[in-house]
C-alpha positions as YAML, in Angstrom:
chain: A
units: angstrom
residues:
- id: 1
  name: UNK
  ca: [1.10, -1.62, -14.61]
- id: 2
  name: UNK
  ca: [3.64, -1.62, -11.79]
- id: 3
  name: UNK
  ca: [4.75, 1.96, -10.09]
- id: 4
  name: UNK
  ca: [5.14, 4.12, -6.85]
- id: 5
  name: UNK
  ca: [1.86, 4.92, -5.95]
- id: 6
  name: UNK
  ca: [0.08, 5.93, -3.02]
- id: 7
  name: UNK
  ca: [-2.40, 4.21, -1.24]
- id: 8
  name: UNK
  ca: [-5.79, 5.23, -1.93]
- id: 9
  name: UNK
  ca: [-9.41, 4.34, -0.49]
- id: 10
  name: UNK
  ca: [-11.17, 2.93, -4.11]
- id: 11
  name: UNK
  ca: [-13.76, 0.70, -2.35]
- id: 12
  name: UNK
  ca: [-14.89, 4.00, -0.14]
- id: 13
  name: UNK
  ca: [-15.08, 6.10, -3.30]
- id: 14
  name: UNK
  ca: [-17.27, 3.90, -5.29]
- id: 15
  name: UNK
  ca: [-20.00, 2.95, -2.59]
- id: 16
  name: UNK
  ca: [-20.17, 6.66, -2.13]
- id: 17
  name: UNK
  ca: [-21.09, 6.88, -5.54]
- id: 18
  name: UNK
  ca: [-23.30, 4.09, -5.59]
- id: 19
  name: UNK
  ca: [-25.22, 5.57, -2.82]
- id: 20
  name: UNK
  ca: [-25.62, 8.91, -4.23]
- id: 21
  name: UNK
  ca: [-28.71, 9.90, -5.79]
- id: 22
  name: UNK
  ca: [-27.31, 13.19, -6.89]
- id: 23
  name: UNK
  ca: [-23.76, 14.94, -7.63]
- id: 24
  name: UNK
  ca: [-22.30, 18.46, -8.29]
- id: 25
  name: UNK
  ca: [-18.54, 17.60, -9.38]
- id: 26
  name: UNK
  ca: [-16.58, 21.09, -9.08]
- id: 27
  name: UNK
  ca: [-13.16, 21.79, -11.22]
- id: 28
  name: UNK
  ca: [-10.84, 24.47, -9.93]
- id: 29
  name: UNK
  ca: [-10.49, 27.77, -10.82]
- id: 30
  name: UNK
  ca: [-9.07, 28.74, -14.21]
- id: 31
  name: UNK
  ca: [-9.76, 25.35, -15.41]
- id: 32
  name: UNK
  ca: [-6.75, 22.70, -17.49]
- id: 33
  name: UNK
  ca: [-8.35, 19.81, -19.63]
- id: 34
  name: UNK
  ca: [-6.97, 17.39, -16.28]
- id: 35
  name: UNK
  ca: [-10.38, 19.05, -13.91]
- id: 36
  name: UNK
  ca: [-12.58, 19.33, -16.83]
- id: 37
  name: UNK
  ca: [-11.55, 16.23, -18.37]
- id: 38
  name: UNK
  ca: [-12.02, 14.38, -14.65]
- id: 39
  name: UNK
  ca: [-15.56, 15.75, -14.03]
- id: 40
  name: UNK
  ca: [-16.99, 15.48, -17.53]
- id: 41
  name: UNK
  ca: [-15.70, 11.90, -17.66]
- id: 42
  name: UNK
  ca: [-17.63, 10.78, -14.32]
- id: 43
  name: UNK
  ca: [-20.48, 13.11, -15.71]
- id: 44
  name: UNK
  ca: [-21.02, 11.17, -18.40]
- id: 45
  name: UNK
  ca: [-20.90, 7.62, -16.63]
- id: 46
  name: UNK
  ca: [-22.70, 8.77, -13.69]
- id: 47
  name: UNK
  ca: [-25.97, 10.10, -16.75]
- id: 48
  name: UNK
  ca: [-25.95, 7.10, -18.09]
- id: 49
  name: UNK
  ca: [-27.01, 5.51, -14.55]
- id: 50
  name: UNK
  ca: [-29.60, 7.78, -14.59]
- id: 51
  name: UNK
  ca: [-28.22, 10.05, -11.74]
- id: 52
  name: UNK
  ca: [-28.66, 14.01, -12.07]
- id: 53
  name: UNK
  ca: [-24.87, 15.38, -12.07]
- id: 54
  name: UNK
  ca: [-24.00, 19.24, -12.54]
- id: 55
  name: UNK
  ca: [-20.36, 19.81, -13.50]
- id: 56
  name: UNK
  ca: [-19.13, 24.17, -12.68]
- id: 57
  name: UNK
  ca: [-15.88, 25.49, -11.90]
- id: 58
  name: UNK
  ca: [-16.12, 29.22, -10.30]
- id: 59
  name: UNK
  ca: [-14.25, 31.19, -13.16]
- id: 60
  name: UNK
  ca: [-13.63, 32.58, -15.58]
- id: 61
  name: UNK
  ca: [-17.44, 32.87, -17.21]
- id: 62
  name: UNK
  ca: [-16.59, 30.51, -20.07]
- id: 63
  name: UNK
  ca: [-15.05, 27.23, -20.58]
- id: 64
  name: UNK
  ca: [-11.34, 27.52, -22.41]
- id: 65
  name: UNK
  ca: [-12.30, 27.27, -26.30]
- id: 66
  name: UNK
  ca: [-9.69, 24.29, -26.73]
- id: 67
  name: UNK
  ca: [-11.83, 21.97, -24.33]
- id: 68
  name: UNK
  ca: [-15.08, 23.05, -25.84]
- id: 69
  name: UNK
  ca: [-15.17, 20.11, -27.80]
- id: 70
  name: UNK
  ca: [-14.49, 17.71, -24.85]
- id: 71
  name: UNK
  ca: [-17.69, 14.64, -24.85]
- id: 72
  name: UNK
  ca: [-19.97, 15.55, -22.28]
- id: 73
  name: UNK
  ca: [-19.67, 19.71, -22.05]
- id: 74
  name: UNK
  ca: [-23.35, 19.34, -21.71]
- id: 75
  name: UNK
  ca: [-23.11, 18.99, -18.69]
- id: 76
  name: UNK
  ca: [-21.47, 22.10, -17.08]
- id: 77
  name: UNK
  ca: [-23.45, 24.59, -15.84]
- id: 78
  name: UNK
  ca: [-22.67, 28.13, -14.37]
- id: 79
  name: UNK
  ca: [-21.98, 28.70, -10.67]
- id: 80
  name: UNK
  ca: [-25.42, 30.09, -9.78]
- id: 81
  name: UNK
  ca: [-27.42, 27.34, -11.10]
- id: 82
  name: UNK
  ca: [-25.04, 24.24, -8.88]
- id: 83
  name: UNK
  ca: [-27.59, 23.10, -6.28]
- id: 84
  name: UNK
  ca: [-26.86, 24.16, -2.68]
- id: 85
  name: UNK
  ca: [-27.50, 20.30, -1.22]
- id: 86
  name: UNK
  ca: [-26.42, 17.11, -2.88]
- id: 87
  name: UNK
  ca: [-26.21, 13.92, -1.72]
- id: 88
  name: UNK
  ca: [-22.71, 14.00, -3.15]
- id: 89
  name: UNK
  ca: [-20.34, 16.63, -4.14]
- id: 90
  name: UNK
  ca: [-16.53, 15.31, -5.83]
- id: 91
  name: UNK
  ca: [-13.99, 17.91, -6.58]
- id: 92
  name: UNK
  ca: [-11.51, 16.73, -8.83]
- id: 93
  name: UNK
  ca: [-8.11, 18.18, -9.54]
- id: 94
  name: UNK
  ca: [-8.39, 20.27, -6.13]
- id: 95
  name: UNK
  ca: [-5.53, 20.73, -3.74]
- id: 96
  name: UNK
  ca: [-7.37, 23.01, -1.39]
- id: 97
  name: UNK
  ca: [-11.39, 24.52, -0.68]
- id: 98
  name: UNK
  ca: [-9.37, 27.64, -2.16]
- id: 99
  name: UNK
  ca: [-9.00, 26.13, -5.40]
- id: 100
  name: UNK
  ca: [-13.45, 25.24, -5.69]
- id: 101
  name: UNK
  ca: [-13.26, 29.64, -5.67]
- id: 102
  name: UNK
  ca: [-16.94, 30.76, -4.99]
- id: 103
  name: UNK
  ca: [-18.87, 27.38, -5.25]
- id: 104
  name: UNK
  ca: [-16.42, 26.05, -1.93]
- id: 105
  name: UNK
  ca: [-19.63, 26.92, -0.32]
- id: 106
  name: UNK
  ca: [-21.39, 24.53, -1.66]
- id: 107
  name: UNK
  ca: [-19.30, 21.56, 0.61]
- id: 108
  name: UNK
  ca: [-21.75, 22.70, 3.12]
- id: 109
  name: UNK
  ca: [-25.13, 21.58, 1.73]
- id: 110
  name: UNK
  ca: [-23.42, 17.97, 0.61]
- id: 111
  name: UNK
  ca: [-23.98, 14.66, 2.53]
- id: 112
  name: UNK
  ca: [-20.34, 13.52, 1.50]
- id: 113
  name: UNK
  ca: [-17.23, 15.44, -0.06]
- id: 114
  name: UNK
  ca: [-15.09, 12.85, -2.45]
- id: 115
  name: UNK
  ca: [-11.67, 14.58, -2.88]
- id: 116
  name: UNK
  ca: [-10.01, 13.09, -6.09]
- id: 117
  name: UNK
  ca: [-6.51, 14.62, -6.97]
- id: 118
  name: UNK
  ca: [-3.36, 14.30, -7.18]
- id: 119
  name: UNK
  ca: [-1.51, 17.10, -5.54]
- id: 120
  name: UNK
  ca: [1.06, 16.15, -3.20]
- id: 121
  name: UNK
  ca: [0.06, 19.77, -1.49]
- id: 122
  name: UNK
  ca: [-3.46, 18.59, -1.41]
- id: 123
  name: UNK
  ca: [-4.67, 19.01, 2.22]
- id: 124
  name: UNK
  ca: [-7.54, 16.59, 2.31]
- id: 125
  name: UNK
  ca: [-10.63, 18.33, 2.81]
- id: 126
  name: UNK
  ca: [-13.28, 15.70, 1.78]
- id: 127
  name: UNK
  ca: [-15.30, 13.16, 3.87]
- id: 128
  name: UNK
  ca: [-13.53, 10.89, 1.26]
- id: 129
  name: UNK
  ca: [-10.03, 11.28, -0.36]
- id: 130
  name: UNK
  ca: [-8.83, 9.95, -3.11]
- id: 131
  name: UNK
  ca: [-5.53, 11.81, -3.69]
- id: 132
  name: UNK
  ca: [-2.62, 10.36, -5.14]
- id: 133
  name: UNK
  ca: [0.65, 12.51, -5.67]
- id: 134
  name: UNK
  ca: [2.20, 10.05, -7.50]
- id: 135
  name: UNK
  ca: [-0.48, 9.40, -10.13]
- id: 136
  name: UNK
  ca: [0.63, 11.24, -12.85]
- id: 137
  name: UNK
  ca: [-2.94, 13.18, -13.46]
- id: 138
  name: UNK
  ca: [-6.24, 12.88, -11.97]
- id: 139
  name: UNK
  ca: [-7.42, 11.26, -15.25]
- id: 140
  name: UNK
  ca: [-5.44, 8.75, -14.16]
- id: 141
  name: UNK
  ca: [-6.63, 7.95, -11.10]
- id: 142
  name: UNK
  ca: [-10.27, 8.61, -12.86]
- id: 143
  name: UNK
  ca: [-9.28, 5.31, -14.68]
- id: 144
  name: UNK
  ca: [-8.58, 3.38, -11.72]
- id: 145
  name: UNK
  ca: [-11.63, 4.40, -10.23]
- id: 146
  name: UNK
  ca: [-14.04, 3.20, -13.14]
- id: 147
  name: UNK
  ca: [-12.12, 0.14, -13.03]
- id: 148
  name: UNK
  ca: [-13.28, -0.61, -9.29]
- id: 149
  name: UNK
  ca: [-16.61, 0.64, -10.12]
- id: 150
  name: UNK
  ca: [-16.82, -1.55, -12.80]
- id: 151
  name: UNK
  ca: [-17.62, 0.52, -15.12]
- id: 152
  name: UNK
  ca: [-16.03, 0.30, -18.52]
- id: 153
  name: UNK
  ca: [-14.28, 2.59, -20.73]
- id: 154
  name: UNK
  ca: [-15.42, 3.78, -23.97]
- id: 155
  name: UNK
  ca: [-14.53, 6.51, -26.36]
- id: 156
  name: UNK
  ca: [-16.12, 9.55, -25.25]
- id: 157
  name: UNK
  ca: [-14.93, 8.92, -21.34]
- id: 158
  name: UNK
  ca: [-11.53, 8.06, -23.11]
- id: 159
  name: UNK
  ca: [-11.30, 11.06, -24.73]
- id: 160
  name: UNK
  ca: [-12.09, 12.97, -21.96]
- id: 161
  name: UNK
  ca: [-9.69, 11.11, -19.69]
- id: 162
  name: UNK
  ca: [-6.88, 11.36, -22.92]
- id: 163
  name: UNK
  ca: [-7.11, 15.02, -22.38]
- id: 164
  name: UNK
  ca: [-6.34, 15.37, -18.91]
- id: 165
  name: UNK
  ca: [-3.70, 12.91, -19.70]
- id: 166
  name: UNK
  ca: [-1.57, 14.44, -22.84]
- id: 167
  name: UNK
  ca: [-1.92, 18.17, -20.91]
- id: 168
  name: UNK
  ca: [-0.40, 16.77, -17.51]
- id: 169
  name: UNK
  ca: [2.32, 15.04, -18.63]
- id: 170
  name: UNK
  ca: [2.95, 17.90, -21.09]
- id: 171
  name: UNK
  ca: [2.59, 15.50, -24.26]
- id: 172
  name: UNK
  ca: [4.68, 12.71, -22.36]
- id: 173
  name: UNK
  ca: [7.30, 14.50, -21.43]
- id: 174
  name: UNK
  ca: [7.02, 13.78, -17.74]
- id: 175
  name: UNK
  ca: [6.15, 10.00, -17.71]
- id: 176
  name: UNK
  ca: [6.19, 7.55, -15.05]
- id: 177
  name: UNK
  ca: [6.08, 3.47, -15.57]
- id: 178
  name: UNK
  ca: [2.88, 2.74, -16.88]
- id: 179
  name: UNK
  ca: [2.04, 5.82, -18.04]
- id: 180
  name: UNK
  ca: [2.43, 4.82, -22.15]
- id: 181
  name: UNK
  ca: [0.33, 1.72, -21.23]
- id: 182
  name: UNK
  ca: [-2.55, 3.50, -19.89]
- id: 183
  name: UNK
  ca: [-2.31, 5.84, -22.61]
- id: 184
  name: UNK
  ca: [-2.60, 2.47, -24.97]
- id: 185
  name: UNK
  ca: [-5.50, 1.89, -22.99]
- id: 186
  name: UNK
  ca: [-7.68, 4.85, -23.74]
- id: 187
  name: UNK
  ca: [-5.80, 5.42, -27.78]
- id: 188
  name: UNK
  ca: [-7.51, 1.54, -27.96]
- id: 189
  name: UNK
  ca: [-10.94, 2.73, -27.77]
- id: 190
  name: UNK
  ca: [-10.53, 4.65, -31.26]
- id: 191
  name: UNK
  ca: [-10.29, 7.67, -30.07]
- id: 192
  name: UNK
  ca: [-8.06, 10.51, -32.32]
- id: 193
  name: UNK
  ca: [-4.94, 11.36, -29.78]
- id: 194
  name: UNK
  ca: [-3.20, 13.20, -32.09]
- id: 195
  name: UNK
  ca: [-6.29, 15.77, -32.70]
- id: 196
  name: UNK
  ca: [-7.19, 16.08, -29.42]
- id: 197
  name: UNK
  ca: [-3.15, 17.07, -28.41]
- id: 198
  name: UNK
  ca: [-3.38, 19.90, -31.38]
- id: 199
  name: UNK
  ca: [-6.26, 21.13, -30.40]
- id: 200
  name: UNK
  ca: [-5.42, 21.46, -26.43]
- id: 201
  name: UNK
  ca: [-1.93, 22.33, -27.24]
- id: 202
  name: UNK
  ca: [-0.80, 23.43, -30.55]
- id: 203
  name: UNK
  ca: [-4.11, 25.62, -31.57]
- id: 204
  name: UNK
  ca: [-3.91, 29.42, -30.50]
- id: 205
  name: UNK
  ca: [-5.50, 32.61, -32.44]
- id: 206
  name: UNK
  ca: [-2.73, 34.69, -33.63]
- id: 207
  name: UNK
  ca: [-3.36, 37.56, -31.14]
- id: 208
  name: UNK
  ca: [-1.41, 34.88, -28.83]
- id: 209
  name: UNK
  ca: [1.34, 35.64, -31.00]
- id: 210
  name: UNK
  ca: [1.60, 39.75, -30.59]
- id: 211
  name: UNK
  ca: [0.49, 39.09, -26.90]
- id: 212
  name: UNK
  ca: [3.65, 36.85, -26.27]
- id: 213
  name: UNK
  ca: [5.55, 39.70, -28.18]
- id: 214
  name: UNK
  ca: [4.52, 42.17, -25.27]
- id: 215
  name: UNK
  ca: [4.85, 39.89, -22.45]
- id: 216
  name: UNK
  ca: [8.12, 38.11, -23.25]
- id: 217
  name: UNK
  ca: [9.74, 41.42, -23.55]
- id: 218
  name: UNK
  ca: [9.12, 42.13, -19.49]
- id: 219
  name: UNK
  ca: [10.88, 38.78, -18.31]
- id: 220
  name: UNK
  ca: [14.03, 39.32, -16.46]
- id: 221
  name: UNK
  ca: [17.08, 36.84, -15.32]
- id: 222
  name: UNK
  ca: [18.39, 36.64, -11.79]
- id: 223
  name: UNK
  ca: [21.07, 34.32, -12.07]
- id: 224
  name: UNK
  ca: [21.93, 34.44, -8.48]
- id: 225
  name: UNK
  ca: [18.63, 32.71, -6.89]
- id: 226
  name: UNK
  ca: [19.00, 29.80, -4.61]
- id: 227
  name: UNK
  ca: [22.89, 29.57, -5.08]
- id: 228
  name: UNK
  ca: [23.05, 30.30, -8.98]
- id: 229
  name: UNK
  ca: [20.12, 27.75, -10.24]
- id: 230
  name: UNK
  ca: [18.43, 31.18, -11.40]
- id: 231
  name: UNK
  ca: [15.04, 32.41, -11.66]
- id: 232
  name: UNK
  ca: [13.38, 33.89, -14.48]
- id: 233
  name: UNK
  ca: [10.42, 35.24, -14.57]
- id: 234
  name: UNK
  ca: [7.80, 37.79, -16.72]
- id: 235
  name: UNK
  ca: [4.78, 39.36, -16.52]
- id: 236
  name: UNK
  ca: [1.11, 39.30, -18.31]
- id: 237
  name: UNK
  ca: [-0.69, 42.12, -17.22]
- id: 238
  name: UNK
  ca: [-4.37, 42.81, -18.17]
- id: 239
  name: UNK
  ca: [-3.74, 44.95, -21.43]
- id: 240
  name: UNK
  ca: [-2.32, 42.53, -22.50]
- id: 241
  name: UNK
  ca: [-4.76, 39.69, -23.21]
- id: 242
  name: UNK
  ca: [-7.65, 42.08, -23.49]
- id: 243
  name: UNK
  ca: [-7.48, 40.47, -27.30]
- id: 244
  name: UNK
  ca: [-7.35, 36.98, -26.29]
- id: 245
  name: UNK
  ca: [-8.73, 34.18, -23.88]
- id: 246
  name: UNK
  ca: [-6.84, 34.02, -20.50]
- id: 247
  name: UNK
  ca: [-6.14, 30.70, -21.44]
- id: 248
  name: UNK
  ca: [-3.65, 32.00, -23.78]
- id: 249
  name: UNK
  ca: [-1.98, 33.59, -20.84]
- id: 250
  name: UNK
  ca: [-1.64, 30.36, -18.97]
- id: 251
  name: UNK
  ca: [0.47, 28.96, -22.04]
- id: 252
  name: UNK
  ca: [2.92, 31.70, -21.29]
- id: 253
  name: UNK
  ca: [4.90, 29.57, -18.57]
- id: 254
  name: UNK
  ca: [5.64, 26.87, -20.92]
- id: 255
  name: UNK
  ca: [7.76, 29.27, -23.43]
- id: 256
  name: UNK
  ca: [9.23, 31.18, -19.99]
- id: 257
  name: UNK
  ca: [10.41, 27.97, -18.42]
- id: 258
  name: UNK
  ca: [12.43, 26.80, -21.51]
- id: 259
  name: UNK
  ca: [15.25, 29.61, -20.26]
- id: 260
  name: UNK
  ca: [18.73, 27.49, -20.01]
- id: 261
  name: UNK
  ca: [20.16, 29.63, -17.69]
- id: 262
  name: UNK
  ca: [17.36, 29.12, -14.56]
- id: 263
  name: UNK
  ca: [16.27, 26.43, -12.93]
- id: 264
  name: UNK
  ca: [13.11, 28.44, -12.09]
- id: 265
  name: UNK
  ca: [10.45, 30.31, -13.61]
- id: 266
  name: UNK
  ca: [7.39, 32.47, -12.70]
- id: 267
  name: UNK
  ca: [4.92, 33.87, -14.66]
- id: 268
  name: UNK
  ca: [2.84, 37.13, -12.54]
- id: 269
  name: UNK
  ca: [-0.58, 37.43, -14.49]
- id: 270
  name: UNK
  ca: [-2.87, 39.87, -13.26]
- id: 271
  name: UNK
  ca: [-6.37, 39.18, -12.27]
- id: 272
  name: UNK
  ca: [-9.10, 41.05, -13.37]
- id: 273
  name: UNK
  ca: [-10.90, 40.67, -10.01]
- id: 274
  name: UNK
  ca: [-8.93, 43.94, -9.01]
- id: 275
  name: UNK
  ca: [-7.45, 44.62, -5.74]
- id: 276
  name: UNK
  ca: [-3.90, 44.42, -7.15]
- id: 277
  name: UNK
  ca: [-4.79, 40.40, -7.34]
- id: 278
  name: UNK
  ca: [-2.30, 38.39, -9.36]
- id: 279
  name: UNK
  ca: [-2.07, 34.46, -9.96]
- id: 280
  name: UNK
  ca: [1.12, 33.33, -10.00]
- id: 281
  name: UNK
  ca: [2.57, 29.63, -12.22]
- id: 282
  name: UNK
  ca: [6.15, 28.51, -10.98]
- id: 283
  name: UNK
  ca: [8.21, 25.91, -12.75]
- id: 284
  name: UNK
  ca: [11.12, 23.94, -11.86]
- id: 285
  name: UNK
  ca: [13.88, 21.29, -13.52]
- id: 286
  name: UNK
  ca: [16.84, 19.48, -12.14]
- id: 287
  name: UNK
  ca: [19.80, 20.64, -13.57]
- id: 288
  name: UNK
  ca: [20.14, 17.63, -15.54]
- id: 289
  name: UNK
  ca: [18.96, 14.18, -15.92]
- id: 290
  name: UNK
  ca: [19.07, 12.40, -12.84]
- id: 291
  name: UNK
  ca: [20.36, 15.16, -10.71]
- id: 292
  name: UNK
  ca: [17.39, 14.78, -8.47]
- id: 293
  name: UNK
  ca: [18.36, 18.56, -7.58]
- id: 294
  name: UNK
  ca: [15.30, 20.67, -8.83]
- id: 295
  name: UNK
  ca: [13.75, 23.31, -6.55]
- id: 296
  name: UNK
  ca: [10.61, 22.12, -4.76]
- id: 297
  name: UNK
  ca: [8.24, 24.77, -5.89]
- id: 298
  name: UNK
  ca: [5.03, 23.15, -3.99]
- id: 299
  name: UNK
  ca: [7.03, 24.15, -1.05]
- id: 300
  name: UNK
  ca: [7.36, 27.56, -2.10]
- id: 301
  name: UNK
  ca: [4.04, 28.12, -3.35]
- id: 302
  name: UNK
  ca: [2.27, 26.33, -0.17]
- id: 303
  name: UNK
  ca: [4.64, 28.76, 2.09]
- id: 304
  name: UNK
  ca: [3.18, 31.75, -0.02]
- id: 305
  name: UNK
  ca: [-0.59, 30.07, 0.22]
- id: 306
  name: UNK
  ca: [-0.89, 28.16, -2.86]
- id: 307
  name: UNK
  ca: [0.27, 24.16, -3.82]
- id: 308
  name: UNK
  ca: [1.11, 22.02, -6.46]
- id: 309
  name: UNK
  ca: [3.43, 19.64, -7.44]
- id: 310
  name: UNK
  ca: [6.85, 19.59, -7.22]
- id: 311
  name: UNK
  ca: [7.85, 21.14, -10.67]
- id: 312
  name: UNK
  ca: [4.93, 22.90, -11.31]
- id: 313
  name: UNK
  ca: [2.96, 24.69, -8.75]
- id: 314
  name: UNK
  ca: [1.55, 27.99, -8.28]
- id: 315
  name: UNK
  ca: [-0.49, 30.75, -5.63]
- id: 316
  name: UNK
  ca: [-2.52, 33.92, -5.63]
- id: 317
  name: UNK
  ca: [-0.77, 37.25, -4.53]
- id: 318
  name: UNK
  ca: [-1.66, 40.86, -3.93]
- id: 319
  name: UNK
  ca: [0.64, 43.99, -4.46]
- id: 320
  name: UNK
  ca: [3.03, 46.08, -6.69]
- id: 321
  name: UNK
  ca: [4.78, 44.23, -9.59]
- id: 322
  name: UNK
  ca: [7.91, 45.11, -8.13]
- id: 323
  name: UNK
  ca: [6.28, 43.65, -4.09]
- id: 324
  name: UNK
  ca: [5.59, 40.41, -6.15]
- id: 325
  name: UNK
  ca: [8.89, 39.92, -7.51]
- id: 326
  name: UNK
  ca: [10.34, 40.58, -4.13]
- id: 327
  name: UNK
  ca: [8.30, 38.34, -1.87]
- id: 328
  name: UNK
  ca: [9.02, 35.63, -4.10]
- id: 329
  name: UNK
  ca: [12.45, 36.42, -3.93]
- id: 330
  name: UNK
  ca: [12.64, 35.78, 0.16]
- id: 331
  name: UNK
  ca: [10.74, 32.75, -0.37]
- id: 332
  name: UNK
  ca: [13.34, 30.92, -2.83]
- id: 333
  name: UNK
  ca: [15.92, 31.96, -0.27]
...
């Protein structure tokens, strides 16, 4: 399959884990089916050679119900019981240390540090780093590392790398060339595309519904943001997912960002870690097809501490709701 794509160290990556006689691989915080799918999938290759792997991401307590029936959820373990020295450690789907949460300090007790994302934010913190911005997810470039390992693809790892897959390119919307073919690929294995979409997509528990009632009703337009491209935005505060998973409130940014009249959107959802804390998902769009003239919201959110990718990105603030609204305000400009 032929398209842009960085340069990336394969050979590197797969003699580190040939050498390696034991791996933690770490997801980020709040974790998609794209971190989970990428470390379960090299979980599951990596048992069958017999090596001991631990997959943990720092929070929340529980893995998101819709991955729960990812191949390989065997494997993850909570934070407390990742070993403090392995001989490697991988994060996967990690722009920054900020994004491993509490278990960034295990990096210290590993031999080696394999990076493997796709951020174009992603400030390369590993001994190894696999990062390619224009891989479309780090499923992807999970592929194209089993390929130079050798190691073949079969229908659990393709499920897991499906689902990382569907989720990042928000059911195909946001393709690049190759990107059908590779899902081909893994739908050639047998495994059930259409189920697994429903059930990380199109499944929620119908408190989502009279949550989205309460938060939708707090978004407001300003149609004068960065010269008139707009920015809407809304809030999920605690109350109101006390009834639901806070995976439901991640879904929120997806029904915010279909506003016609911004080119931006931000969802403020409040962490209950207190301290004010709040995590914050922007979204972007050119104006229309081939415009090329979409706000860079990595930019943004790596000016306010956080990263991404150019349409979707997002950071971790502090304050009032109305301190929030305002600092991203000067930001956009």
């Amino acid at each position: 399959m032929t398209t842009m794509r960085d340069a990336v160290d394969l050979e590197s990556a797969v003699e580190a884990l040939n050498a390696a006689r034991s791996v933690t691989i770490v997801c980020h915080v709040q974790p998609d089916a794209d971190t989970v799918g990428s470390g379960l999938a090299l979980a599951l290759v990596l048992h069958r050679r017999g090596i001991p792997v631990w997959v943990s991401f720092a929070e929340p307590a529980e893995l998101p119900e819709s991955m729960r029936s990812l191949p390989g959820v065997h494997h993850l373990v909570p934070p407390a019981e990742v070993p403090a020295s392995v001989d490697l450690l991988i994060a996967v789907d990690c722009g920054s240390v900020g994004r491993l949460g509490a278990l960034a300090d295990r990096i210290a007790g590993a031999a080696k540090t394999l990076v493997i994302d796709h951020h174009r934010s992603n400030d390369r913190f590993g001994t190894i780093n696999l990062v390619d911005a224009g891989a479309e997810s780090t499923t992807s470039l999970i592929v194209r590392l089993l390929d130079a390992w050798g190691v073949p693809i079969d229908l659990e790892v393709a499920h897991c790398l499906y689902a990382g897959l569907v989720t990042d390119t928000g059911s195909f919307r946001w393709v690049r060339p190759g990107t059908h073919e590779l899902a081909e690929r893994l739908l050639a294995t047998g495994i059930d595309g259409g189920e697994i979409a429903r059930t990380l997509l199109d499944t929620h528990p119908f408190g989502w519904l009279t949550m989205l009632s309460r938060v939708l009703a707090t978004a407001q337009l300003v149609p004068g943001v960065r010269g008139g491209i707009g920015l809407v935005y809304a809030f999920v505060r605690l109350d109101d997912i006390a009834e639901v998973s806070s995976e439901e409130a991640e879904s929120v940014i997806d029904i915010v960002r279909t506003t016609s009249e911004a080119g931006i959107a931000a969802v403020f959802k409040e962490s209950g870690a207190g301290g004010d804390r709040w995590t914050v998902s922007l979204r972007a769009r050119d104006s229309r097809p081939g415009a090329d003239d979409g706000v860079d919201v990595a930019e943004v959110a790596s000016a306010l501490g956080g990263g991404g990718h150019r349409f979707a990105a997002g950071y971790t603030a502090y304050g009032a709701a109305d301190e929030l609204v305002a600092t991203l305000l000067a930001a956009l400009g």
